[in-house]
CSV table of C-alpha atoms in Angstrom, one decimal:
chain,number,residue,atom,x,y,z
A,255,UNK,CA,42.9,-13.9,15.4
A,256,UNK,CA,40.9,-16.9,15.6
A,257,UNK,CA,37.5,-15.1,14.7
A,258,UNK,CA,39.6,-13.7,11.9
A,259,UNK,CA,40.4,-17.0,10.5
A,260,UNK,CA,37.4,-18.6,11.0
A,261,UNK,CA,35.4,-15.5,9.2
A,262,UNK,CA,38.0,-16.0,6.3
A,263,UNK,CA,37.9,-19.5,5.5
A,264,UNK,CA,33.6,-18.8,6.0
A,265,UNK,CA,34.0,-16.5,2.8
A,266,UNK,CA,36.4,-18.3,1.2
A,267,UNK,CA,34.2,-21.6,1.5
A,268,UNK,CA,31.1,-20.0,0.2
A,269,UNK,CA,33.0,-18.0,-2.8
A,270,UNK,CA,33.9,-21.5,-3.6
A,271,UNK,CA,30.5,-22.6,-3.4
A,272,UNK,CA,28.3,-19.6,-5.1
A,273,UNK,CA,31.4,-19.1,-7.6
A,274,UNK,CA,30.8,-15.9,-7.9
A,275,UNK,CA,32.4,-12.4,-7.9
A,276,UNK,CA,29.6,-11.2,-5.0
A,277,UNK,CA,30.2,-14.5,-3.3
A,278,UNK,CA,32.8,-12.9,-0.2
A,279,UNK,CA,29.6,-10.3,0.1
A,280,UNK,CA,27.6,-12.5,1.5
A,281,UNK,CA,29.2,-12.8,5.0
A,282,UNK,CA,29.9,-9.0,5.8
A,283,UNK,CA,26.2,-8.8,4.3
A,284,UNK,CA,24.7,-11.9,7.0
A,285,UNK,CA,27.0,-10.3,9.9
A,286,UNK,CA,25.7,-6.7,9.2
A,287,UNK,CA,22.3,-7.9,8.5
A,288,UNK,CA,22.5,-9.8,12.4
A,289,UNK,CA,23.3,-6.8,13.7
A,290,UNK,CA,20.9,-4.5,12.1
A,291,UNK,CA,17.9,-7.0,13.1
A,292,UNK,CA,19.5,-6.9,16.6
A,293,UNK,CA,19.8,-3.0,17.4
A,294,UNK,CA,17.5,-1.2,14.2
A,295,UNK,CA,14.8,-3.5,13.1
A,296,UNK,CA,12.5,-0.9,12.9
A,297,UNK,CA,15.0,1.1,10.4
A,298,UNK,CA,15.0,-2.5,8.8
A,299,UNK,CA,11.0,-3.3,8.2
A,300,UNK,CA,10.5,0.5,7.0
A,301,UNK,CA,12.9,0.7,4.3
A,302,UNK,CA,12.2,-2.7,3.5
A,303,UNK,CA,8.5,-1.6,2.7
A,304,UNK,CA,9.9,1.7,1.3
A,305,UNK,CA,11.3,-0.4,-1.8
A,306,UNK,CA,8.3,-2.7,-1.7
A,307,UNK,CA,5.8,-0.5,-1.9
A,308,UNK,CA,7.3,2.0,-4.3
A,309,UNK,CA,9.3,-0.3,-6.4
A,310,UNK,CA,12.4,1.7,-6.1
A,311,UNK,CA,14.2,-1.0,-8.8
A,312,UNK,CA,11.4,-0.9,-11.3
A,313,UNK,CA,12.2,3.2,-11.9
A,314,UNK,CA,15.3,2.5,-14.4
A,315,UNK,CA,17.6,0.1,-14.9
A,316,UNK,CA,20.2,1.5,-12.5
A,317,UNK,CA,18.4,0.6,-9.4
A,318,UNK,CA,17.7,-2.8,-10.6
A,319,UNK,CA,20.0,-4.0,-7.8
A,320,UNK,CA,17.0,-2.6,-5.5
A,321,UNK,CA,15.0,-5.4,-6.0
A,322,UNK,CA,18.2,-7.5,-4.2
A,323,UNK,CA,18.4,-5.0,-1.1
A,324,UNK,CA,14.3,-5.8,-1.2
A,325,UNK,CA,14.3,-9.2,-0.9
A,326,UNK,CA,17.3,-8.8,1.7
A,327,UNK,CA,15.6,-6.8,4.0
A,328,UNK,CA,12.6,-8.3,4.0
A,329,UNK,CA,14.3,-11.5,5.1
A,330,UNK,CA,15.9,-10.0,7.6
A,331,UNK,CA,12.7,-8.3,9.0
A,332,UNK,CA,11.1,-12.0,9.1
A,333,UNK,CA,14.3,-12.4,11.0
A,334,UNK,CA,13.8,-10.1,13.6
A,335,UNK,CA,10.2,-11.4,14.2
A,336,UNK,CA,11.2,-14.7,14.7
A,337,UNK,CA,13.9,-13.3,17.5
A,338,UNK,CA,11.5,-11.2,18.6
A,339,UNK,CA,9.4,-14.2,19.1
A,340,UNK,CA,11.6,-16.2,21.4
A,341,UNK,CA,13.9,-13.9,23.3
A,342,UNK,CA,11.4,-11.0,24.2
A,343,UNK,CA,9.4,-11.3,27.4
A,344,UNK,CA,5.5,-12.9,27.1
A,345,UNK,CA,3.3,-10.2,26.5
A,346,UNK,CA,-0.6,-10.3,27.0
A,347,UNK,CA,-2.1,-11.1,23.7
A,348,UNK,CA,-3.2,-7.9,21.5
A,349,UNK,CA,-6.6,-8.8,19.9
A,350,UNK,CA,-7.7,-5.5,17.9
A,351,UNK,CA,-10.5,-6.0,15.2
A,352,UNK,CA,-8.4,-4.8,11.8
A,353,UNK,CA,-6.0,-7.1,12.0
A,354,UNK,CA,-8.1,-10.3,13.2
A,355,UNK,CA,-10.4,-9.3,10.4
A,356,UNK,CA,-7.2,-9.1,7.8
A,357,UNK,CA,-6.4,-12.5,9.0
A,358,UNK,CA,-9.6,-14.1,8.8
A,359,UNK,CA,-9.7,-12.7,5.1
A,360,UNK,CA,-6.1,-14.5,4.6
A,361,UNK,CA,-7.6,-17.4,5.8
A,362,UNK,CA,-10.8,-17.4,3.6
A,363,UNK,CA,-8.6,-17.0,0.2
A,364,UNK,CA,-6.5,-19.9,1.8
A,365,UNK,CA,-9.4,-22.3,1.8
A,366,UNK,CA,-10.1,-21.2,-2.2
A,367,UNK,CA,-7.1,-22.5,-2.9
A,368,UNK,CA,-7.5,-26.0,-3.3
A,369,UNK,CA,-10.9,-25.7,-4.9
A,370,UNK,CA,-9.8,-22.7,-7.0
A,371,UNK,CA,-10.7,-23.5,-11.2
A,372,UNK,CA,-7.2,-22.9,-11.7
A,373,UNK,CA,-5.2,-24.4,-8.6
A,374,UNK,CA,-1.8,-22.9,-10.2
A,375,UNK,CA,-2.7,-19.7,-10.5
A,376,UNK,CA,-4.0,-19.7,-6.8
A,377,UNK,CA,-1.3,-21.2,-5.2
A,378,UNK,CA,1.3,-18.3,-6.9
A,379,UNK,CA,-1.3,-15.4,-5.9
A,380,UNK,CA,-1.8,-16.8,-2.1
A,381,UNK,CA,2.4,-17.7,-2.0
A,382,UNK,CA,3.0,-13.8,-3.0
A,383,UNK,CA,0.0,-12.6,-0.6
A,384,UNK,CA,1.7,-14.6,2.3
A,385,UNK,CA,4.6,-13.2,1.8
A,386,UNK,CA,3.7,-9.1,2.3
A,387,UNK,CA,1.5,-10.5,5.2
A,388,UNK,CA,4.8,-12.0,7.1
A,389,UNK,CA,6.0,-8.6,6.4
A,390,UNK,CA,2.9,-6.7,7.4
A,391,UNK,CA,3.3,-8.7,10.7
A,392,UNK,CA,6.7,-7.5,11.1
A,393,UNK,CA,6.2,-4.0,10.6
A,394,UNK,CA,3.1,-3.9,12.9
A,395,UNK,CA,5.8,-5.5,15.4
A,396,UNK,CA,8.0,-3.2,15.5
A,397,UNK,CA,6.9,0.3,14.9
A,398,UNK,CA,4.7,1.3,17.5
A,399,UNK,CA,6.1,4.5,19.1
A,400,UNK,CA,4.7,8.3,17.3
A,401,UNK,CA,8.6,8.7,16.0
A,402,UNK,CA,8.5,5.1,14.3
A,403,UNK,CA,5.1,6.1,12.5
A,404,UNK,CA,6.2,9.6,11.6
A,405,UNK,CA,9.8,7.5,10.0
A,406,UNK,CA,7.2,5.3,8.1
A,407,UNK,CA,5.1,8.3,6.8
A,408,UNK,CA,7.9,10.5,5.7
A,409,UNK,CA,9.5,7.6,4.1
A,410,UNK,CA,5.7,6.8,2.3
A,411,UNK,CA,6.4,10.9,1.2
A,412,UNK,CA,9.7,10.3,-0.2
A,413,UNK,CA,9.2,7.4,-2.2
A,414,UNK,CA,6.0,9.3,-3.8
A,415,UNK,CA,8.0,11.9,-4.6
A,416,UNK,CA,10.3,9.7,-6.4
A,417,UNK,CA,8.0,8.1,-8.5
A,418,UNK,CA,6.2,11.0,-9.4
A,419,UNK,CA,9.1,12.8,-10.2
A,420,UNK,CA,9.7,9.7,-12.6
A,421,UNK,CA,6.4,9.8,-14.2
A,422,UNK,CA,6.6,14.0,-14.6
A,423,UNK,CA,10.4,13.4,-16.9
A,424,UNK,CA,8.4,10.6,-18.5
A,425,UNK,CA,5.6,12.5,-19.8
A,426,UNK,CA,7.8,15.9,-20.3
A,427,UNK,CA,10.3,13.8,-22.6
A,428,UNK,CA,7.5,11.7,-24.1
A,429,UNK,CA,9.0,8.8,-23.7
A,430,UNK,CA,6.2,5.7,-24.9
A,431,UNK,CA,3.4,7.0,-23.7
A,432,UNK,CA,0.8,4.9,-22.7
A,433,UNK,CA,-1.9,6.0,-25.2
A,434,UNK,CA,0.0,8.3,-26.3
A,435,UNK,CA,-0.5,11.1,-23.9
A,436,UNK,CA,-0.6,8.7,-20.3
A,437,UNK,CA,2.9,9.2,-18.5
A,438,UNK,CA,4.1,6.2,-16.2
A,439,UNK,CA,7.0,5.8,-14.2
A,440,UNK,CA,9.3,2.4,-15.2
A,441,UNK,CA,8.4,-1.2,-15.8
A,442,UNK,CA,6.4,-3.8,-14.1
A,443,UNK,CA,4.0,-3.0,-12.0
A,444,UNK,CA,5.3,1.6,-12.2
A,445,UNK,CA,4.3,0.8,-16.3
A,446,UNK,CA,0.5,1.1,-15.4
A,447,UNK,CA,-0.4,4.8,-15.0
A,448,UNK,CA,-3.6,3.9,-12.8
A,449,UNK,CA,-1.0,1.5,-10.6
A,450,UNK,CA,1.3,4.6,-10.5
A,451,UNK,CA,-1.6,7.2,-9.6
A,452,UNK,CA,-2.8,4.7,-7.1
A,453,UNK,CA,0.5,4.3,-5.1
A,454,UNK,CA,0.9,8.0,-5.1
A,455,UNK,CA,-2.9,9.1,-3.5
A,456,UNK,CA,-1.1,7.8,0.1
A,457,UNK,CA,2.1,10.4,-0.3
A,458,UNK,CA,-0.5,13.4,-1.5
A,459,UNK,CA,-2.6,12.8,1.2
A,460,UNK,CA,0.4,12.3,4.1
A,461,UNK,CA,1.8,15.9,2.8
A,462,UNK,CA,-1.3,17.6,2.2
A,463,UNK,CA,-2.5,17.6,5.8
A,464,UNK,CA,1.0,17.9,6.9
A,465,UNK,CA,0.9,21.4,4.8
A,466,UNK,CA,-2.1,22.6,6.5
A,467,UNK,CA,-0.6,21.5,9.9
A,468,UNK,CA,0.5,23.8,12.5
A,469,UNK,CA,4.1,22.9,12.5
A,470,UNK,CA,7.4,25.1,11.4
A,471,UNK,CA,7.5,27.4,7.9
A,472,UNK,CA,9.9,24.9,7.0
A,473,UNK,CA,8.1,21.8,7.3
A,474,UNK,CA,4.9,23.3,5.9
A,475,UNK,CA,6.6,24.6,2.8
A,476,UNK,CA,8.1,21.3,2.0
A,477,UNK,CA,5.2,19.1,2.6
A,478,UNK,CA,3.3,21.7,0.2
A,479,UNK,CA,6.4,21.6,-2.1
A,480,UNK,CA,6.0,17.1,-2.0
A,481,UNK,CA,2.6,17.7,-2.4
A,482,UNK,CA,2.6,19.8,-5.7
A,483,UNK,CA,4.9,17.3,-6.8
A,484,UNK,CA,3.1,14.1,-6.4
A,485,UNK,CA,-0.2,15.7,-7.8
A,486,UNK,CA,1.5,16.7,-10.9
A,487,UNK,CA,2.5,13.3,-10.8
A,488,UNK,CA,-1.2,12.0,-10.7
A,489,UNK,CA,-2.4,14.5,-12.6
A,490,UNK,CA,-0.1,13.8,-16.0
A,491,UNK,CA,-0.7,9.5,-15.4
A,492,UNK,CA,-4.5,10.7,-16.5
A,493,UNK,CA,-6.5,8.1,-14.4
A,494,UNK,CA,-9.7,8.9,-13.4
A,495,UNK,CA,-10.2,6.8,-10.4
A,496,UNK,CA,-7.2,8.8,-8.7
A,497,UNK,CA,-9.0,12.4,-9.7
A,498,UNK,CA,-12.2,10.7,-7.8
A,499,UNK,CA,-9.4,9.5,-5.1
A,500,UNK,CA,-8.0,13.0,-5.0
A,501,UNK,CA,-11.6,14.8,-4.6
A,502,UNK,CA,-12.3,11.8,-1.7
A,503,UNK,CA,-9.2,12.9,-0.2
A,504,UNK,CA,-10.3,16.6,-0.2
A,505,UNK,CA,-13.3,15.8,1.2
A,506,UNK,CA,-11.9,13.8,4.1
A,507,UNK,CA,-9.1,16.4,4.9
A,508,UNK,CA,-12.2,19.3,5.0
A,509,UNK,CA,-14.4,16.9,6.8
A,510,UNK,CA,-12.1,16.9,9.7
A,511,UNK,CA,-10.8,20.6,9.5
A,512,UNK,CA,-14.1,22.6,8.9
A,513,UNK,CA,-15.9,22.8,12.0
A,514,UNK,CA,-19.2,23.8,10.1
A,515,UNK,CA,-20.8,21.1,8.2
A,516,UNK,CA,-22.6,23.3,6.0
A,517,UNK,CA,-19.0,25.3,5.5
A,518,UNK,CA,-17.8,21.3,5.0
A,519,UNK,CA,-20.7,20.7,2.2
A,520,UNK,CA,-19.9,24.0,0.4
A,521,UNK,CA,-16.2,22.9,0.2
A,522,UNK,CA,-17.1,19.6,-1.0
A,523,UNK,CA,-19.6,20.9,-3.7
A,524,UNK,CA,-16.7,23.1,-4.7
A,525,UNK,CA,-14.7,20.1,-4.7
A,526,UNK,CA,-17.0,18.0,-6.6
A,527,UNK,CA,-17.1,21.0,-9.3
A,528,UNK,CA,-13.5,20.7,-9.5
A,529,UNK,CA,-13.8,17.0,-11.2
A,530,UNK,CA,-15.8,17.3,-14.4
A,531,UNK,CA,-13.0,20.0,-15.5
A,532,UNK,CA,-10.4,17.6,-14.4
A,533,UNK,CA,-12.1,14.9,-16.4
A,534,UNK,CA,-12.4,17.0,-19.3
A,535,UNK,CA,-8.4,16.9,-19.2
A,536,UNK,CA,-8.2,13.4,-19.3
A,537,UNK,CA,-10.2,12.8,-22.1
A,538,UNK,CA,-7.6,10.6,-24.0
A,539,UNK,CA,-9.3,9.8,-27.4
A,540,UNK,CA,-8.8,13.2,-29.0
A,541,UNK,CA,-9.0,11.9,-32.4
A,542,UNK,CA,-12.8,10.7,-31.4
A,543,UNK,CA,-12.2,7.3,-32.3
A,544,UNK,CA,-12.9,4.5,-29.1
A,545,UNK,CA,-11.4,0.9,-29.3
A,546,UNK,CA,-12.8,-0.8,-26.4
A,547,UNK,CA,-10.5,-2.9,-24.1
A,548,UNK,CA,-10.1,-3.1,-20.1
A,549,UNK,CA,-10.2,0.8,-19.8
A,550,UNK,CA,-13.1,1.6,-21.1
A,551,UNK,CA,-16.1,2.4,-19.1
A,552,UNK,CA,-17.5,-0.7,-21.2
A,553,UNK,CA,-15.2,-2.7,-20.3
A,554,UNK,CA,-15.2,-2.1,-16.5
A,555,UNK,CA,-19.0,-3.0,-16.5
A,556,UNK,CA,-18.2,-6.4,-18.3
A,557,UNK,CA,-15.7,-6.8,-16.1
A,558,UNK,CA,-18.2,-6.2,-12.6
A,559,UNK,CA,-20.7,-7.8,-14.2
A,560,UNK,CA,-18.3,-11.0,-14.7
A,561,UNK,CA,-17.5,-11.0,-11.2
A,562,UNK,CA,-21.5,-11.1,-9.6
A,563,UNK,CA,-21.2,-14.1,-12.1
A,564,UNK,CA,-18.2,-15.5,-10.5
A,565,UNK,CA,-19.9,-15.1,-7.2
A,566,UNK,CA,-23.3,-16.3,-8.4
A,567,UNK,CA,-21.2,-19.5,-9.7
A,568,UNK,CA,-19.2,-20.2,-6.3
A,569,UNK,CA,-20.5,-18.3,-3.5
A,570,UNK,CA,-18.8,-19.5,-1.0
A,571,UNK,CA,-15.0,-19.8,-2.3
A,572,UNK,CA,-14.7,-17.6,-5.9
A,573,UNK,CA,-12.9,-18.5,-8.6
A,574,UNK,CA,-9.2,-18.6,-6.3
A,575,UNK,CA,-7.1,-15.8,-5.9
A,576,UNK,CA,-5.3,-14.4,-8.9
A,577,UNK,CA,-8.0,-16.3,-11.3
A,578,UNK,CA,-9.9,-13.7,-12.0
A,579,UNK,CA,-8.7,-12.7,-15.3
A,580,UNK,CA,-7.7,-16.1,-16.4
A,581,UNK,CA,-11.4,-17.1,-16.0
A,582,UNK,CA,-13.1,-13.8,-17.4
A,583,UNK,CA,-13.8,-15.7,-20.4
A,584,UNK,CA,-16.0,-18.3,-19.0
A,585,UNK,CA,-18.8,-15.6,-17.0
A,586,UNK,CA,-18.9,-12.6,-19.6
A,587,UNK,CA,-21.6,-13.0,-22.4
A,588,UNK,CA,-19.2,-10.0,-23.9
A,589,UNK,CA,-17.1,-11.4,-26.8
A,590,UNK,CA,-14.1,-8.9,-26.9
A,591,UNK,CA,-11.3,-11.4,-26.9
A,592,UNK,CA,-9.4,-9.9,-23.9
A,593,UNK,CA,-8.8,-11.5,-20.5
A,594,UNK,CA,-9.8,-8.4,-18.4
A,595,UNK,CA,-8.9,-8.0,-14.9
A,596,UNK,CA,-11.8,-6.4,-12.4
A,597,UNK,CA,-10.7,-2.9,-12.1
A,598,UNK,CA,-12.7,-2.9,-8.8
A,599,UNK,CA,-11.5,-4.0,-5.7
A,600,UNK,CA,-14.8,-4.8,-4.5
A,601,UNK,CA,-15.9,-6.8,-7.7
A,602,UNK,CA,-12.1,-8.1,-7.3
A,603,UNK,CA,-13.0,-10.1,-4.1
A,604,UNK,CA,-16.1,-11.1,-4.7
A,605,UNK,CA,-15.1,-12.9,-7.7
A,606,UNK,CA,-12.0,-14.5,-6.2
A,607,UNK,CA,-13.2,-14.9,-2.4
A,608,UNK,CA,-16.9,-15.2,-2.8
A,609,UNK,CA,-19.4,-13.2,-1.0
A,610,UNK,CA,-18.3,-14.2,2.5
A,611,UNK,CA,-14.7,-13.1,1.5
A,612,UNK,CA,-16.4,-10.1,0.3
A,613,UNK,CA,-18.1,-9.4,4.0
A,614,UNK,CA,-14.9,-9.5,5.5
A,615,UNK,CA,-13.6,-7.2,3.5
A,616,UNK,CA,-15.7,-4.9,3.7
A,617,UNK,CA,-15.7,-5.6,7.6
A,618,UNK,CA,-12.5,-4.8,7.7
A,619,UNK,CA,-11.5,-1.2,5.8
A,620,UNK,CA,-15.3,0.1,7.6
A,621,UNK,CA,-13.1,-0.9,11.0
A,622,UNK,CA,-10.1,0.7,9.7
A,623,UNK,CA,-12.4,4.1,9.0
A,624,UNK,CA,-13.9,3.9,12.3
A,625,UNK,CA,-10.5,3.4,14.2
A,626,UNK,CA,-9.0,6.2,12.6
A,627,UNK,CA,-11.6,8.2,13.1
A,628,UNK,CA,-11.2,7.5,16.8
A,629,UNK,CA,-7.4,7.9,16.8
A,630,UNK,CA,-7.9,11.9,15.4
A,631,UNK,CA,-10.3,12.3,18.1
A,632,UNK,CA,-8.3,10.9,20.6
A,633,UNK,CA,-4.9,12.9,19.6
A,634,UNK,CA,-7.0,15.6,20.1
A,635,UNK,CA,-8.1,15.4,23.2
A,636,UNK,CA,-4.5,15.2,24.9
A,637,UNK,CA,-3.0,18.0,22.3
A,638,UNK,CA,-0.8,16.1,20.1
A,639,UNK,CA,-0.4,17.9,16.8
A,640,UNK,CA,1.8,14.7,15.3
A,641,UNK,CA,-0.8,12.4,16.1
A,642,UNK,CA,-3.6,14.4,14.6
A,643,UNK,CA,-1.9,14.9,12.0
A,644,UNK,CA,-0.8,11.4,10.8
A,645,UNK,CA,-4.1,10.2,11.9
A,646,UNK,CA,-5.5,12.7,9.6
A,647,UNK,CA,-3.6,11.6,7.2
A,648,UNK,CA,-4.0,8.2,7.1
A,649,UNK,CA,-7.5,9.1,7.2
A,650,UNK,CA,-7.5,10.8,4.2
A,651,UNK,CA,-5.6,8.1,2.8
A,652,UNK,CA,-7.7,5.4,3.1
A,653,UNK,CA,-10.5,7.4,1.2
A,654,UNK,CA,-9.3,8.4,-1.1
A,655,UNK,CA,-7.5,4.7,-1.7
A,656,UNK,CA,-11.1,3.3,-1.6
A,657,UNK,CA,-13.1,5.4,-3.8
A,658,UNK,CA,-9.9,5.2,-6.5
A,659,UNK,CA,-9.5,1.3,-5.9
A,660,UNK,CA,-13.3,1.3,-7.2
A,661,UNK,CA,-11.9,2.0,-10.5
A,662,UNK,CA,-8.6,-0.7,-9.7
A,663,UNK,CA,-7.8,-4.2,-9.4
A,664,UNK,CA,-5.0,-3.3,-6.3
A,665,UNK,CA,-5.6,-5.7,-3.1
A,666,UNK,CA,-3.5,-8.4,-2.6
A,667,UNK,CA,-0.6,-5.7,-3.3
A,668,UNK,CA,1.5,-3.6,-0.5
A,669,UNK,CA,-0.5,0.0,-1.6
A,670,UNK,CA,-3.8,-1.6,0.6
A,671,UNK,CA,-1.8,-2.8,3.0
A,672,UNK,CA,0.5,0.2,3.9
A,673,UNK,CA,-2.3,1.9,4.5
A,674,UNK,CA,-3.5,-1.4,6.8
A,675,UNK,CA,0.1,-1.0,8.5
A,676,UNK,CA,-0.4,3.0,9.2
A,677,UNK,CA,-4.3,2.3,10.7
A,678,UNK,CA,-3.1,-0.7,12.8
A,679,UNK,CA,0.6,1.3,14.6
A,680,UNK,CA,-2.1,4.9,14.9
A,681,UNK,CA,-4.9,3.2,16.1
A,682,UNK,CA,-3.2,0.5,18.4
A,683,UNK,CA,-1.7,3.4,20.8
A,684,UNK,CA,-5.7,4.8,21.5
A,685,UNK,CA,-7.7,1.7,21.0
A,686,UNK,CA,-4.9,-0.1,23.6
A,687,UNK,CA,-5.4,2.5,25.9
A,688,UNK,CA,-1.4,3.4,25.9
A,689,UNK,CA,-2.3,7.4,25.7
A,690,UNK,CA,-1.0,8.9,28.9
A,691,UNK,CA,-2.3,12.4,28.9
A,692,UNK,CA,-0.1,15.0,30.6
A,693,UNK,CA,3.2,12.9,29.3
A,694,UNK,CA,5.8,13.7,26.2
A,695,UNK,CA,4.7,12.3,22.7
A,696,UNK,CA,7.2,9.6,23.2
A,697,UNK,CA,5.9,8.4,26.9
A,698,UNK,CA,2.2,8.3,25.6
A,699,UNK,CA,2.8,5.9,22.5
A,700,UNK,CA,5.2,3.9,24.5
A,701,UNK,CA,4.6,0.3,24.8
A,702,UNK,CA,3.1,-1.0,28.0
């Protein structure tokens, strides 16, 4: 009875406070929220990146209220860090390359801050980069079992096959195309159809190994049945970078699967032969007419070559994070009168970071290739189909996310670092030495 009253003169004082209908929501929603970071916070940081990453409340209006569930859950995984911090046991210190790397970039765009050209702009950019690292953190924390990555994965498949589904009604109604014939699948961030092709190379590349895995008939026919999906989905946003990304991602699935390297350089010349019909597709000026802005292949080279100039004029620092297009004006002898972006993520960071944030980053996806390489090997050795199979996957991922992001300004966003999250949790188990061979899947990625 006590607890009772207590808990109802709590809501009633903070309905009094917010005054607002949702205001007696807000203590269920902090109790259940407690308990959730107490007994699931691994079910907490994976949906909370499932709506991050995907969007989920930029799709249509109706799930706008997404966007509050988001933010919600990703407080309460910053929660659950924080307990996990100073109730759980001292543990030796875990010092893999990837993430140190990831956190000596962090630290590199944090010193460009101050001497950024436009300290505004830096300080938003570096506030909203924090934020997904916190979260990055917490995830990393806790999913580290085989089950926890396979939750992450299939949740990654899911929310690809939402937004492609979303993008595949958008171009079949017509609905505002971008161009005219470029689908794209809701506002913000889902109304750029290379954004929306970008997010969805991770979900093709999850379900297309997981189709040519050796599990059930059930699980291979739906993986094959996502997978047709989300390529459709790629395939109607008409962006070139993701049909590069896609023939990557061939490449790396074959690379692993075909024993025979001169089998593997067949299937990637048949691969490669695949592309210039694909491109032929997405030619997007059928009239014949060209206006030149940020997507044209003009425009991209203005763009790179605007960036060596940013670099060239602050080597050590950039131009600060999130200045890039703010300050294209002032190193591009091109007079088009658009503020363009870099649509590279490599010309991206060396503008904004410099060249020694450039080194780092480059440091740190080749270390993220190399310990995902090891991971398949090692899931091989002690027979674990799931493992390979992520691993593979993750793999292919990464790839196929580079050879797009050539083409797209996406690294500060949670895309990049998803695929971060999935090389640090496959990797970790291998690299830590926690595979027991000879033990269940579960035993070998526990903890030690």
């Amino acid at each position: 009875m006590l607890v009772a009253f207590i808990a109802t003169a709590i809501t009633l004082w903070i309905w009094y406070i917010v005054a607002n209908e949702s205001g007696p929501l807000l203590v269920p929603a902090i109790g259940l929220g407690i308990l959730a970071v107490m007994k699931w916070p691994d079910i907490v940081v994976v949906t909370a990146v499932f709506l991050l990453n995907f969007k989920v409340n930029e799709i249509h209006p109706a799930l706008a209220p997404a966007a509050i569930l988001s933010i919600y859950l990703a407080a309460l995984a910053i929660l659950a860090v924080i307990i996990r911090i100073f109730t759980a046991p001292p543990r030796r210190l875990e010092l893999h390359a990837a993430p140190v790397l990831l956190l000596v970039l962090w630290a590199l765009l944090t010193l460009g801050v101050p001497v950024a050209r436009d300290r505004s702009l830096a300080f938003e950019a570096w506030q909203e980069y924090s934020k997904v690292l916190l979260l990055v953190c917490a995830v990393v924390t806790f999913i580290r079992t085989e089950r926890q990555i396979q939750a992450l994965a299939r949740m990654c498949v899911i929310g690809g096959v939402i937004v492609a589904l979303s993008a595949i009604v958008t171009y079949w109604l017509g609905i505002d195309l971008v161009e005219g014939t470029r689908a794209y699948a809701g506002s913000g961030a889902l109304a750029n159809p290379n954004d929306v092709a970008l997010i969805l190379l991770l979900p093709l590349s999850l379900t297309s190994v997981a189709a040519l895995s050796s599990g059930s008939r059930l699980q291979r026919l739906s993986a094959l049945f996502a997978g047709l999906v989300i390529g459709w989905g790629i395939l109607v946003c008409q962006s070139r970078g993701a049909i590069f990304g896609m023939a990557a991602l061939c490449a790396a699935i074959a690379y692993h699967r075909v024993k025979s390297k001169p089998m593997f350089l067949l299937v990637a010349l048949l691969v490669l032969s695949a592309v210039g019909p694909a491109l032929d597709f997405l030619e997007r000026d059928a009239d014949g007419t060209q206006s030149f802005d940020d997507e044209s292949a003009q425009g991209r080279i203005f763009a790179w070559n605007a960036g060596i100039a940013m670099a060239k004029a602050y080597p050590l620092t950039g131009v600060g994070m999130g200045n890039f297009a703010a300050q294209y004006p002032d190193f591009t002898e091109a007079v088009t009168g658009l503020a363009l972006t870099a649509h590279s993520i490599w010309f991206l960071i060396l503008g904004e970071a410099g060249w020694p944030g450039l080194a780092v980053f480059i440091a740190l996806v080749s270390v993220c290739v190399r310990d995902c390489k090891r991971a398949i090997t090692a899931f091989g050795k002690i027979g674990s189909p799931t493992g390979v199979m992520l691993a593979t996957g993750v793999f292919a991922g990464l790839i196929s996310f580079l050879v797009c992001g050539s083409f797209v300004s996406v690294v500060y966003q949670w895309p990049l670092q998803v695929l971060f999250i999935l090389t640090f949790t496959v990797s970790r188990a291998t690299i830590a030495g926690q595979l027991k061979p000879g033990l269940p899947d579960e035993a070998r990625l526990a903890p030690t």
